[in-house]
Amino acid sequence: MGFSKRGAAEIVLAVTAVVALLQFSHAAVYKVGDSAGWTSIGNLDYKQWSATKTFQVGDIIRFEYNAQFHNVMRVTHPMYKACNASAPLATYTTGNDTINITTKGHHYFICGAPGHCQAGQKVDINVLRTSEAAPTTAPEGSTAASIPSAGSPAPSPSSGISLRASKGSLITKLCLAMVGFAVFVSGCSSLQVWSGFELC
């Protein structure tokens, strides 16, 4: 009972696809402000909100707001500190904006409506290096626009629990199990994974 090299290679390719899918499925979606959303009403502390999250590359940040009164502007660190909305890096106005975080570092957002940023409607999404990151809560999923970092240093603390904590070990175990299965099914006495996934 044995598979050809091609059959074993197809199994390895399937394992690779499953691993890629698992990594993608662990992206978290964060609704800015949680149930309150993106607003200038209610003295919501967005600095405190972001400090309770651990953002990672691939996560999605969702801004929900009334588009008649608010918007979302991605800005640089100096613009964020000064609440300067004169030349944003990007502007979102749908009232339900999703942004895919594609780089590490700080991503600064403000509301460009007069007085709103000064009233606290601004958020710093800090994506830490993997070694700095701790697991966090991961809400629902969605599609998103990609953005680069508007970076400037200033780490933020984080807390919470997520499936991310077990992602590495789960993926490793799954890969090892599937490769082991491929070896068993193909009847090979040894497995060589080298450039091009040459098997047996």
Short mmCIF file of C-alpha atoms in Angstrom, two decimals:
data_model
loop_
_atom_site.label_atom_id
_atom_site.label_comp_id
_atom_site.label_asym_id
_atom_site.label_seq_id
_atom_site.Cartn_x
_atom_site.Cartn_y
_atom_site.Cartn_z
CA MET A 1 0.00 0.00 0.00
CA GLY A 2 1.73 3.15 -1.11
CA PHE A 3 1.28 6.44 -2.86
CA SER A 4 3.51 7.78 -5.57
CA LYS A 5 5.77 10.75 -4.97
CA ARG A 6 3.09 12.83 -6.63
CA GLY A 7 0.41 11.63 -4.18
CA ALA A 8 2.63 12.40 -1.19
CA ALA A 9 3.50 15.81 -2.66
CA GLU A 10 -0.21 16.56 -3.06
CA ILE A 11 -0.76 15.75 0.61
CA VAL A 12 2.05 18.10 1.62
CA LEU A 13 0.56 20.85 -0.56
CA ALA A 14 -2.83 20.27 1.07
CA VAL A 15 -1.18 20.57 4.50
CA THR A 16 0.42 23.86 3.42
CA ALA A 17 -2.97 25.19 2.28
CA VAL A 18 -4.61 24.19 5.58
CA VAL A 19 -1.83 25.90 7.56
CA ALA A 20 -2.24 29.11 5.53
CA LEU A 21 -6.01 29.01 6.08
CA LEU A 22 -5.57 28.51 9.83
CA GLN A 23 -3.19 31.46 10.06
CA PHE A 24 -5.64 33.71 8.17
CA SER A 25 -8.59 32.60 10.26
CA HIS A 26 -6.93 33.77 13.47
CA ALA A 27 -7.05 37.45 12.50
CA ALA A 28 -9.02 39.42 15.07
CA VAL A 29 -11.60 42.09 14.30
CA TYR A 30 -11.77 44.94 16.79
CA LYS A 31 -14.71 47.32 16.85
CA VAL A 32 -13.21 50.61 18.00
CA GLY A 33 -14.95 51.67 21.23
CA ASP A 34 -16.68 48.27 21.52
CA SER A 35 -20.46 48.73 21.90
CA ALA A 36 -20.22 52.56 21.99
CA GLY A 37 -18.44 52.66 18.64
CA TRP A 38 -16.63 55.70 17.21
CA THR A 39 -18.17 58.73 18.89
CA SER A 40 -17.46 61.98 20.72
CA ILE A 41 -20.39 61.45 23.12
CA GLY A 42 -20.10 59.71 26.48
CA ASN A 43 -16.49 60.52 27.42
CA LEU A 44 -15.20 57.30 25.88
CA ASP A 45 -11.47 56.85 26.55
CA TYR A 46 -10.05 55.40 23.31
CA LYS A 47 -6.55 55.36 24.80
CA GLN A 48 -7.81 53.06 27.56
CA TRP A 49 -9.79 51.01 25.02
CA SER A 50 -6.71 50.35 22.85
CA ALA A 51 -4.54 49.64 25.90
CA THR A 52 -6.70 46.59 26.68
CA LYS A 53 -6.07 45.04 23.25
CA THR A 54 -3.09 43.32 21.68
CA PHE A 55 -3.13 44.13 17.99
CA GLN A 56 -1.24 42.04 15.45
CA VAL A 57 -0.51 42.26 11.74
CA GLY A 58 -3.55 40.91 9.89
CA ASP A 59 -6.05 42.16 12.45
CA ILE A 60 -8.99 44.26 11.31
CA ILE A 61 -10.01 47.52 12.94
CA ARG A 62 -13.67 48.45 12.44
CA PHE A 63 -15.03 51.95 12.97
CA GLU A 64 -18.83 52.19 13.33
CA TYR A 65 -20.31 55.69 13.57
CA ASN A 66 -22.97 58.06 12.31
CA ALA A 67 -21.51 59.32 9.02
CA GLN A 68 -23.51 62.57 9.27
CA PHE A 69 -21.47 63.64 12.30
CA HIS A 70 -18.16 61.75 12.19
CA ASN A 71 -15.45 60.36 9.95
CA VAL A 72 -12.16 58.49 10.38
CA MET A 73 -8.84 59.97 9.33
CA ARG A 74 -5.55 58.10 9.42
CA VAL A 75 -2.84 60.58 10.37
CA THR A 76 0.82 60.81 11.38
CA HIS A 77 1.92 60.93 15.03
CA PRO A 78 2.42 64.74 15.07
CA MET A 79 -1.03 65.22 13.49
CA TYR A 80 -2.53 62.82 16.05
CA LYS A 81 -0.98 64.73 18.97
CA ALA A 82 -2.09 68.11 17.59
CA CYS A 83 -5.51 66.90 16.35
CA ASN A 84 -4.53 68.22 12.93
CA ALA A 85 -6.98 66.99 10.28
CA SER A 86 -5.70 69.23 7.46
CA ALA A 87 -3.77 66.59 5.47
CA PRO A 88 -4.77 63.04 6.48
CA LEU A 89 -3.01 60.00 5.05
CA ALA A 90 -6.44 58.47 4.39
CA THR A 91 -10.07 59.43 5.09
CA TYR A 92 -12.99 57.04 5.65
CA THR A 93 -16.60 58.24 5.62
CA THR A 94 -18.97 55.27 5.26
CA GLY A 95 -19.95 54.94 8.92
CA ASN A 96 -18.85 51.30 8.85
CA ASP A 97 -15.17 51.35 7.88
CA THR A 98 -12.91 48.32 8.16
CA ILE A 99 -9.15 48.66 7.98
CA ASN A 100 -6.74 45.74 7.71
CA ILE A 101 -3.55 46.29 9.68
CA THR A 102 -0.68 45.13 7.47
CA THR A 103 2.37 46.45 9.35
CA LYS A 104 3.76 46.61 12.87
CA GLY A 105 3.99 49.93 14.70
CA HIS A 106 1.53 52.69 15.46
CA HIS A 107 -1.53 53.48 13.37
CA TYR A 108 -3.12 56.80 14.35
CA PHE A 109 -6.75 57.70 13.71
CA ILE A 110 -8.78 60.80 14.54
CA CYS A 111 -12.23 62.15 13.80
CA GLY A 112 -11.89 65.15 11.49
CA ALA A 113 -15.14 66.86 12.59
CA PRO A 114 -14.34 70.16 14.34
CA GLY A 115 -13.64 69.68 18.05
CA HIS A 116 -14.14 65.90 18.07
CA CYS A 117 -10.46 64.92 18.23
CA GLN A 118 -9.88 67.55 20.93
CA ALA A 119 -12.77 65.95 22.85
CA GLY A 120 -10.94 62.60 22.75
CA GLN A 121 -12.18 60.99 19.53
CA LYS A 122 -8.79 59.67 18.50
CA VAL A 123 -7.12 56.27 18.82
CA ASP A 124 -3.60 54.87 18.57
CA ILE A 125 -3.61 51.27 17.30
CA ASN A 126 -0.19 49.92 18.32
CA VAL A 127 0.81 46.66 16.64
CA LEU A 128 3.58 45.15 18.73
CA ARG A 129 6.34 42.84 17.55
CA THR A 130 5.30 39.20 18.03
CA SER A 131 7.72 38.74 20.95
CA GLU A 132 6.12 41.71 22.74
CA ALA A 133 2.53 40.68 22.06
CA ALA A 134 0.29 38.94 24.57
CA PRO A 135 -2.94 37.15 23.59
CA THR A 136 -6.18 39.14 23.48
CA THR A 137 -9.90 38.92 22.92
CA ALA A 138 -10.87 38.53 19.27
CA PRO A 139 -14.37 39.63 18.23
CA GLU A 140 -16.07 38.95 14.86
CA GLY A 141 -14.62 38.81 11.29
CA SER A 142 -14.94 41.00 8.17
CA THR A 143 -13.23 42.25 5.01
CA ALA A 144 -11.04 45.33 5.13
CA ALA A 145 -8.89 47.93 3.38
CA SER A 146 -5.12 47.62 3.96
CA ILE A 147 -2.97 50.33 5.49
CA PRO A 148 0.74 50.78 6.22
CA SER A 149 2.07 52.00 9.56
CA ALA A 150 2.13 55.69 10.45
CA GLY A 151 4.67 54.69 13.12
CA SER A 152 6.25 56.38 16.07
CA PRO A 153 7.23 54.53 19.25
CA ALA A 154 5.22 54.27 22.50
CA PRO A 155 4.26 50.81 23.68
CA SER A 156 0.80 50.15 25.09
CA PRO A 157 -0.05 47.47 27.66
CA SER A 158 -2.40 44.66 26.75
CA SER A 159 -4.46 41.93 28.30
CA GLY A 160 -7.06 39.31 27.42
CA ILE A 161 -7.34 35.83 25.98
CA SER A 162 -7.47 34.64 22.36
CA LEU A 163 -7.13 31.64 20.13
CA ARG A 164 -3.79 33.14 19.14
CA ALA A 165 -2.15 31.70 22.25
CA SER A 166 -2.56 28.21 20.87
CA LYS A 167 -2.17 29.07 17.18
CA GLY A 168 1.52 28.18 16.90
CA SER A 169 1.28 24.89 18.72
CA LEU A 170 -1.97 23.94 16.98
CA ILE A 171 -0.52 24.60 13.55
CA THR A 172 2.69 22.77 14.41
CA LYS A 173 0.78 19.73 15.68
CA LEU A 174 -1.49 19.74 12.65
CA CYS A 175 1.47 19.94 10.26
CA LEU A 176 3.35 17.18 12.01
CA ALA A 177 0.26 14.95 12.09
CA MET A 178 -0.46 15.49 8.39
CA VAL A 179 3.16 14.98 7.33
CA GLY A 180 3.29 11.85 9.48
CA PHE A 181 0.12 10.66 7.82
CA ALA A 182 1.61 11.34 4.38
CA VAL A 183 4.67 9.27 5.28
CA PHE A 184 2.53 6.46 6.67
CA VAL A 185 0.19 6.40 3.67
CA SER A 186 2.99 6.59 1.12
CA GLY A 187 4.90 3.78 2.82
CA CYS A 188 8.14 5.74 2.77
CA SER A 189 10.78 4.89 5.32
CA SER A 190 12.04 8.44 5.38
CA LEU A 191 10.71 11.83 4.39
CA GLN A 192 12.80 14.45 2.71
CA VAL A 193 11.33 17.89 2.65
CA TRP A 194 13.65 20.02 0.65
CA SER A 195 13.16 22.64 -2.03
CA GLY A 196 10.25 21.50 -4.13
CA PHE A 197 8.97 19.12 -1.42
CA GLU A 198 10.79 16.08 -2.80
CA LEU A 199 9.38 13.08 -0.97
CA CYS A 200 11.07 9.64 -0.61
#
